[in-house]
Coordinates of N, CA, C and O and ligand atoms in Angstrom, one line a residue:
X1 N 7.3 -28.6 -1.2 CA 6.6 -27.3 -1.4 C 5.4 -27.6 -2.4 O 5.6 -27.9 -3.5
X2 N 4.3 -27.4 -1.8 CA 3.0 -27.7 -2.5 C 2.9 -26.7 -3.7 O 2.4 -27.1 -4.8
X3 N 3.3 -25.5 -3.6 CA 3.2 -24.5 -4.6 C 3.9 -24.9 -5.9 O 3.4 -24.6 -7.0
X4 N 5.0 -25.7 -5.8 CA 5.7 -26.2 -7.0 C 4.8 -27.1 -7.9 O 4.8 -27.0 -9.1
X5 N 4.1 -28.0 -7.2 CA 3.2 -28.9 -8.0 C 2.0 -28.1 -8.6 O 1.6 -28.5 -9.7
X6 N 1.6 -27.1 -7.9 CA 0.6 -26.2 -8.5 C 1.1 -25.5 -9.7 O 0.4 -25.5 -10.8
X7 N 2.3 -24.9 -9.7 CA 2.9 -24.3 -10.8 C 3.1 -25.3 -11.9 O 2.8 -25.0 -13.1
X8 N 3.6 -26.5 -11.6 CA 3.8 -27.5 -12.6 C 2.5 -27.8 -13.4 O 2.5 -27.9 -14.6
X9 N 1.4 -27.9 -12.7 CA 0.2 -28.3 -13.4 C -0.4 -27.1 -14.2 O -0.9 -27.3 -15.3
X10 N -0.1 -25.8 -13.7 CA -0.5 -24.7 -14.5 C 0.3 -24.6 -15.8 O -0.2 -24.3 -16.9
X11 N 1.6 -24.8 -15.7 CA 2.5 -24.8 -16.8 C 2.1 -25.8 -17.9 O 2.1 -25.6 -19.1
X12 N 1.7 -27.0 -17.4 CA 1.2 -28.1 -18.3 C 0.0 -27.6 -19.1 O -0.1 -27.8 -20.3
X13 N -0.9 -26.9 -18.4 CA -2.1 -26.4 -19.0 C -1.7 -25.3 -20.1 O -2.2 -25.3 -21.3
X14 N -0.7 -24.4 -19.7 CA -0.2 -23.4 -20.7 C 0.4 -24.1 -21.9 O 0.2 -23.7 -23.0
X15 N 1.2 -25.1 -21.6 CA 1.8 -25.8 -22.7 C 0.8 -26.4 -23.7 O 1.0 -26.3 -24.9
X16 N -0.3 -26.9 -23.2 CA -1.4 -27.4 -24.0 C -2.0 -26.3 -24.8 O -2.2 -26.5 -26.0
X17 N -2.1 -25.1 -24.2 CA -2.7 -24.0 -25.0 C -1.8 -23.5 -26.1 O -2.2 -23.1 -27.2
X18 N -0.5 -23.5 -25.8 CA 0.5 -23.0 -26.7 C 0.5 -24.0 -28.0 O 0.5 -23.5 -29.1
X19 N 0.4 -25.3 -27.7 CA 0.4 -26.3 -28.8 C -0.9 -26.1 -29.6 O -0.9 -26.0 -30.8
X20 N -2.0 -26.0 -28.9 CA -3.4 -25.9 -29.5 C -3.4 -24.6 -30.4 O -4.1 -24.7 -31.5
X21 N -2.8 -23.5 -30.0 CA -2.9 -22.3 -30.8 C -1.7 -22.1 -31.7 O -1.6 -21.0 -32.2
X22 N -0.8 -23.1 -31.7 CA 0.4 -23.0 -32.5 C 1.2 -21.7 -32.2 O 1.7 -21.0 -33.1
X23 N 1.2 -21.4 -30.9 CA 1.9 -20.2 -30.5 C 3.4 -20.5 -30.2 O 3.8 -21.7 -30.2
X24 N 4.2 -19.5 -30.0 CA 5.6 -19.7 -29.7 C 5.8 -19.9 -28.1 O 6.6 -20.8 -27.7
X25 N 5.2 -19.1 -27.4 CA 5.3 -19.1 -26.0 C 4.2 -18.3 -25.3 O 3.4 -17.7 -26.0
X26 N 4.2 -18.3 -24.0 CA 3.2 -17.5 -23.3 C 3.9 -16.2 -22.8 O 5.1 -16.3 -22.4
X27 N 3.3 -15.1 -23.0 CA 3.9 -13.8 -22.5 C 3.4 -13.3 -21.2 O 4.0 -12.5 -20.5
X28 N 2.2 -13.8 -20.8 CA 1.7 -13.5 -19.5 C 0.7 -14.5 -19.0 O -0.1 -15.0 -19.9
X29 N 0.6 -14.7 -17.7 CA -0.4 -15.6 -17.2 C -1.0 -15.0 -15.9 O -0.3 -14.3 -15.2
X30 N -2.3 -15.1 -15.8 CA -3.0 -14.6 -14.6 C -3.6 -15.7 -13.8 O -4.2 -16.6 -14.3
X31 N -3.2 -15.7 -12.5 CA -3.7 -16.7 -11.6 C -4.5 -16.1 -10.5 O -4.1 -15.1 -9.9
X32 N -5.6 -16.7 -10.2 CA -6.5 -16.2 -9.1 C -6.2 -17.1 -7.9 O -6.4 -18.3 -8.0
X33 N -5.9 -16.5 -6.7 CA -5.7 -17.3 -5.5 C -6.5 -16.7 -4.4 O -6.5 -15.5 -4.0
X34 N -7.3 -17.6 -3.8 CA -8.1 -17.2 -2.6 C -7.4 -17.5 -1.4 O -6.5 -18.4 -1.3
X35 N -7.8 -16.8 -0.2 CA -7.1 -17.1 1.0 C -7.2 -18.5 1.6 O -6.5 -18.9 2.4
X36 N -8.2 -19.2 1.1 CA -8.4 -20.6 1.6 C -8.0 -21.6 0.6 O -8.4 -22.8 0.6
X37 N -7.2 -21.2 -0.4 CA -6.8 -22.1 -1.5 C -5.8 -23.1 -1.1 O -5.5 -24.1 -1.7
X38 N -5.1 -22.8 0.1 CA -4.0 -23.7 0.5 C -2.7 -23.3 -0.1 O -1.7 -24.0 0.1
X39 N -2.7 -22.2 -0.9 CA -1.5 -21.7 -1.5 C -1.2 -20.3 -1.1 O -2.0 -19.5 -1.0
X40 N 0.1 -20.1 -0.8 CA 0.5 -18.7 -0.4 C 1.0 -18.0 -1.7 O 1.9 -18.5 -2.4
X41 N 0.4 -16.9 -2.0 CA 0.8 -16.2 -3.3 C 2.2 -15.9 -3.4 O 2.8 -16.1 -4.5
X42 N 2.9 -15.5 -2.3 CA 4.4 -15.2 -2.4 C 5.1 -16.5 -2.8 O 6.1 -16.5 -3.5
X43 N 4.7 -17.6 -2.2 CA 5.4 -18.9 -2.5 C 5.1 -19.4 -3.9 O 5.9 -20.0 -4.5
X44 N 3.9 -19.0 -4.4 CA 3.5 -19.4 -5.7 C 4.5 -18.6 -6.7 O 4.9 -19.2 -7.7
X45 N 4.7 -17.3 -6.4 CA 5.6 -16.5 -7.2 C 7.0 -17.1 -7.2 O 7.7 -17.2 -8.3
X46 N 7.6 -17.5 -6.1 CA 8.9 -18.0 -6.1 C 9.0 -19.4 -6.7 O 10.0 -19.7 -7.4
X47 N 7.9 -20.2 -6.6 CA 7.9 -21.5 -7.2 C 7.9 -21.3 -8.7 O 8.6 -22.0 -9.5
X48 N 7.1 -20.3 -9.2 CA 7.1 -20.0 -10.6 C 8.5 -19.6 -11.1 O 8.9 -20.1 -12.2
X49 N 9.2 -18.8 -10.4 CA 10.5 -18.4 -10.8 C 11.5 -19.5 -10.9 O 12.4 -19.6 -11.7
X50 N 11.3 -20.5 -9.9 CA 12.2 -21.7 -10.0 C 11.9 -22.6 -11.1 O 12.8 -23.2 -11.7
X51 N 10.6 -22.7 -11.5 CA 10.1 -23.7 -12.4 C 10.2 -23.2 -13.9 O 10.2 -24.0 -14.8
X52 N 10.1 -21.9 -14.1 CA 9.9 -21.3 -15.4 C 10.9 -21.6 -16.5 O 10.6 -21.7 -17.7
X53 N 12.2 -21.8 -16.0 CA 13.3 -21.9 -17.0 C 13.1 -23.1 -17.9 O 12.9 -24.2 -17.4
X54 N 13.2 -22.9 -19.2 CA 13.1 -24.0 -20.2 C 11.7 -24.4 -20.5 O 11.5 -25.3 -21.3
X55 N 10.7 -23.6 -19.9 CA 9.3 -24.0 -20.3 C 8.7 -22.8 -21.1 O 9.4 -21.8 -21.4
X56 N 7.5 -23.0 -21.5 CA 6.8 -22.0 -22.4 C 6.5 -20.7 -21.6 O 6.2 -19.7 -22.3
X57 N 6.7 -20.7 -20.3 CA 6.4 -19.5 -19.5 C 7.7 -18.8 -19.1 O 7.7 -17.9 -18.3
X58 N 8.8 -19.3 -19.7 CA 10.1 -18.8 -19.3 C 10.2 -17.2 -19.2 O 10.7 -16.6 -18.3
X59 N 9.6 -16.6 -20.3 CA 9.6 -15.1 -20.3 C 8.3 -14.5 -20.0 O 8.1 -13.3 -20.3
X60 N 7.4 -15.2 -19.4 CA 6.1 -14.7 -19.2 C 6.0 -13.9 -17.9 O 6.7 -14.2 -16.9
X61 N 5.1 -13.0 -17.9 CA 4.8 -12.2 -16.7 C 3.8 -12.9 -15.9 O 2.7 -13.4 -16.5
X62 N 4.0 -13.1 -14.6 CA 3.0 -13.8 -13.8 C 2.3 -12.7 -13.0 O 2.8 -11.9 -12.3
X63 N 0.9 -12.8 -13.1 CA 0.1 -11.8 -12.3 C -0.7 -12.7 -11.4 O -1.6 -13.5 -11.8
X64 N -0.5 -12.5 -10.1 CA -1.3 -13.3 -9.1 C -2.3 -12.3 -8.5 O -2.0 -11.3 -8.0
X65 N -3.6 -12.7 -8.7 CA -4.6 -11.9 -8.2 C -5.2 -12.5 -7.0 O -5.7 -13.7 -7.0
X66 N -5.2 -11.8 -5.9 CA -5.7 -12.4 -4.6 C -7.2 -12.1 -4.6 O -7.7 -11.0 -4.6
X67 N -8.0 -13.2 -4.5 CA -9.5 -13.0 -4.4 C -9.9 -13.0 -2.9 O -9.2 -13.6 -2.1
X68 N -10.9 -12.3 -2.6 CA -11.3 -12.1 -1.2 C -12.1 -13.4 -0.7 O -12.6 -14.1 -1.5
X69 N -12.1 -13.5 0.6 CA -12.9 -14.5 1.2 C -14.3 -14.0 1.3 O -14.5 -12.9 1.7
X70 N -15.3 -14.8 0.9 CA -16.6 -14.4 1.0 C -17.4 -15.3 2.0 O -17.2 -16.5 1.9
X71 N -18.2 -14.7 2.8 CA -19.0 -15.5 3.7 C -20.5 -15.0 3.7 O -20.7 -13.8 3.7
X72 N -21.4 -15.9 3.8 CA -22.8 -15.6 3.9 C -23.2 -16.0 5.3 O -23.0 -17.1 5.8
X73 N -23.8 -15.0 6.0 CA -24.3 -15.2 7.3 C -25.6 -15.9 7.3 O -26.6 -15.4 6.7
X74 N -25.8 -17.1 7.9 CA -27.0 -17.8 7.9 C -28.1 -17.1 8.8 O -29.3 -17.4 8.7
X75 N -27.6 -16.3 9.8 CA -28.5 -15.6 10.7 C -29.2 -14.4 10.1 O -30.4 -14.3 10.1
X76 N -28.4 -13.5 9.5 CA -28.9 -12.3 9.0 C -28.8 -12.1 7.4 O -29.2 -11.2 6.9
X77 N -28.3 -13.2 6.8 CA -28.1 -13.2 5.3 C -27.2 -12.2 4.7 O -27.2 -11.9 3.6
X78 N -26.4 -11.5 5.6 CA -25.4 -10.5 5.1 C -24.3 -11.3 4.4 O -23.8 -12.3 5.0
X79 N -23.9 -10.8 3.2 CA -22.8 -11.4 2.6 C -21.6 -10.5 2.7 O -21.7 -9.3 2.3
X80 N -20.5 -11.0 3.3 CA -19.3 -10.1 3.5 C -18.1 -10.6 2.8 O -18.0 -11.8 2.5
X81 N -17.2 -9.7 2.5 CA -15.9 -10.0 1.9 C -14.9 -9.5 2.8 O -14.9 -8.4 3.4
X82 N -13.8 -10.3 3.0 CA -12.7 -9.8 3.8 C -11.4 -10.5 3.4 O -11.5 -11.5 2.6
X83 N -10.3 -9.9 3.8 CA -9.0 -10.5 3.4 C -8.6 -11.7 4.1 O -8.0 -12.6 3.6
X84 N -9.1 -11.8 5.4 CA -8.7 -12.9 6.2 C -9.9 -13.6 6.8 O -10.9 -12.9 6.9
X85 N -9.7 -14.8 7.2 CA -10.9 -15.5 7.8 C -11.2 -14.9 9.2 O -10.3 -14.7 10.0
X86 N -12.4 -14.6 9.5 CA -12.9 -14.2 10.8 C -14.1 -15.0 11.1 O -15.0 -15.2 10.2
X87 N -14.2 -15.6 12.3 CA -15.3 -16.6 12.6 C -16.6 -15.9 12.9 O -17.6 -16.7 13.2
X88 N -16.7 -14.6 12.9 CA -18.0 -14.0 13.2 C -18.5 -13.0 12.1 O -17.7 -12.4 11.4
X89 N -19.8 -13.0 12.0 CA -20.4 -12.0 11.0 C -20.2 -10.6 11.5 O -20.6 -10.3 12.6
X90 N -19.7 -9.7 10.7 CA -19.5 -8.3 11.1 C -20.7 -7.5 11.3 O -20.8 -6.5 12.0
X91 N -21.8 -8.0 10.7 CA -23.1 -7.3 10.8 C -23.9 -7.6 12.1 O -24.4 -6.8 12.7
X92 N -23.9 -8.9 12.4 CA -24.7 -9.3 13.6 C -24.0 -10.1 14.6 O -24.5 -10.4 15.7
X93 N -22.7 -10.5 14.3 CA -21.9 -11.2 15.3 C -22.1 -12.7 15.3 O -21.5 -13.4 16.1
X94 N -23.1 -13.2 14.5 CA -23.3 -14.6 14.5 C -22.1 -15.4 14.0 O -21.3 -14.9 13.1
X95 N -21.9 -16.6 14.5 CA -20.8 -17.4 14.0 C -21.3 -18.5 13.0 O -20.6 -19.4 12.6
X96 N -22.6 -18.4 12.7 CA -23.2 -19.4 11.7 C -22.9 -18.9 10.3 O -23.8 -18.4 9.7
X97 N -21.7 -19.1 9.8 CA -21.4 -18.6 8.5 C -21.1 -19.7 7.5 O -20.7 -20.8 7.8
X98 N -21.5 -19.4 6.3 CA -21.3 -20.3 5.2 C -20.3 -19.6 4.3 O -20.5 -18.5 3.8
X99 N -19.1 -20.3 4.0 CA -18.1 -19.7 3.1 C -18.6 -19.9 1.6 O -19.0 -20.9 1.2
X100 N -18.6 -18.7 0.9 CA -19.1 -18.8 -0.4 C -18.0 -18.4 -1.4 O -18.2 -18.5 -2.7
X101 N -16.9 -18.1 -1.0 CA -15.7 -17.8 -1.9 C -14.5 -17.7 -1.1 O -14.5 -17.4 0.1
X102 N -13.3 -17.9 -1.8 CA -12.1 -17.8 -1.2 C -11.2 -19.0 -1.4 O -10.0 -19.0 -1.0
X103 N -11.7 -20.0 -2.0 CA -10.9 -21.2 -2.2 C -10.4 -21.3 -3.6 O -9.8 -22.3 -4.0
X104 N -10.5 -20.2 -4.4 CA -10.1 -20.2 -5.8 C -8.6 -20.5 -5.9 O -7.8 -20.0 -5.2
X105 N -8.3 -21.3 -6.9 CA -6.9 -21.5 -7.4 C -7.1 -21.8 -8.9 O -7.2 -22.9 -9.3
X106 N -7.1 -20.7 -9.6 CA -7.5 -20.7 -11.0 C -6.5 -20.1 -12.0 O -6.0 -19.0 -11.7
X107 N -6.2 -20.8 -13.0 CA -5.5 -20.2 -14.1 C -6.5 -19.4 -14.9 O -7.3 -20.0 -15.7
X108 N -6.5 -18.1 -14.7 CA -7.6 -17.4 -15.3 C -7.5 -17.0 -16.7 O -8.4 -17.0 -17.5
X109 N -6.2 -16.5 -17.1 CA -6.0 -16.0 -18.4 C -4.6 -16.2 -18.9 O -3.7 -16.2 -18.0
X110 N -4.4 -16.5 -20.1 CA -3.0 -16.7 -20.7 C -2.9 -15.8 -21.9 O -3.8 -15.8 -22.7
X111 N -1.8 -15.1 -22.0 CA -1.5 -14.3 -23.2 C -0.4 -15.1 -24.0 O 0.6 -15.4 -23.4
X112 N -0.7 -15.3 -25.3 CA 0.2 -16.1 -26.1 C 0.9 -15.3 -27.1 O 0.4 -14.3 -27.6
X113 N 2.1 -15.7 -27.4 CA 2.9 -15.0 -28.5 C 2.8 -15.9 -29.7 O 3.2 -17.0 -29.7
X114 N 2.2 -15.3 -30.8 CA 2.2 -16.0 -32.0 C 2.9 -15.3 -33.1 O 3.3 -14.1 -32.9
X115 N 3.0 -15.9 -34.3 CA 3.8 -15.2 -35.4 C 2.9 -14.2 -36.1 O 1.7 -14.4 -36.2
Ligands
ZN1 ZN1 -25.0 -11.8 10.4

């Protein structure tokens, strides 16, 4: 399961932040996931639940934010956002599209618990 290694690397980052800020643990983390990130948000959530025990995110709330896929049409320059990949521009029907967003897999924000 690819999602488990993604979670492992995010938790490692959070552990670094906890140490750096001399915090006790993380109370919430926000992750941005695009439709072309190669990660399924639902699987990311279950991987997180499997992995969290005994780590700094054990009691943290996980917020997965799905980012839209963005494409720029090279024919009419229309920039569109959609939830799923579609091979044609909705404005002019051209298939000459450039993907400009949707591959995000980002640990966006972490909330830490300090004394
Ligand atoms: Zn177009």
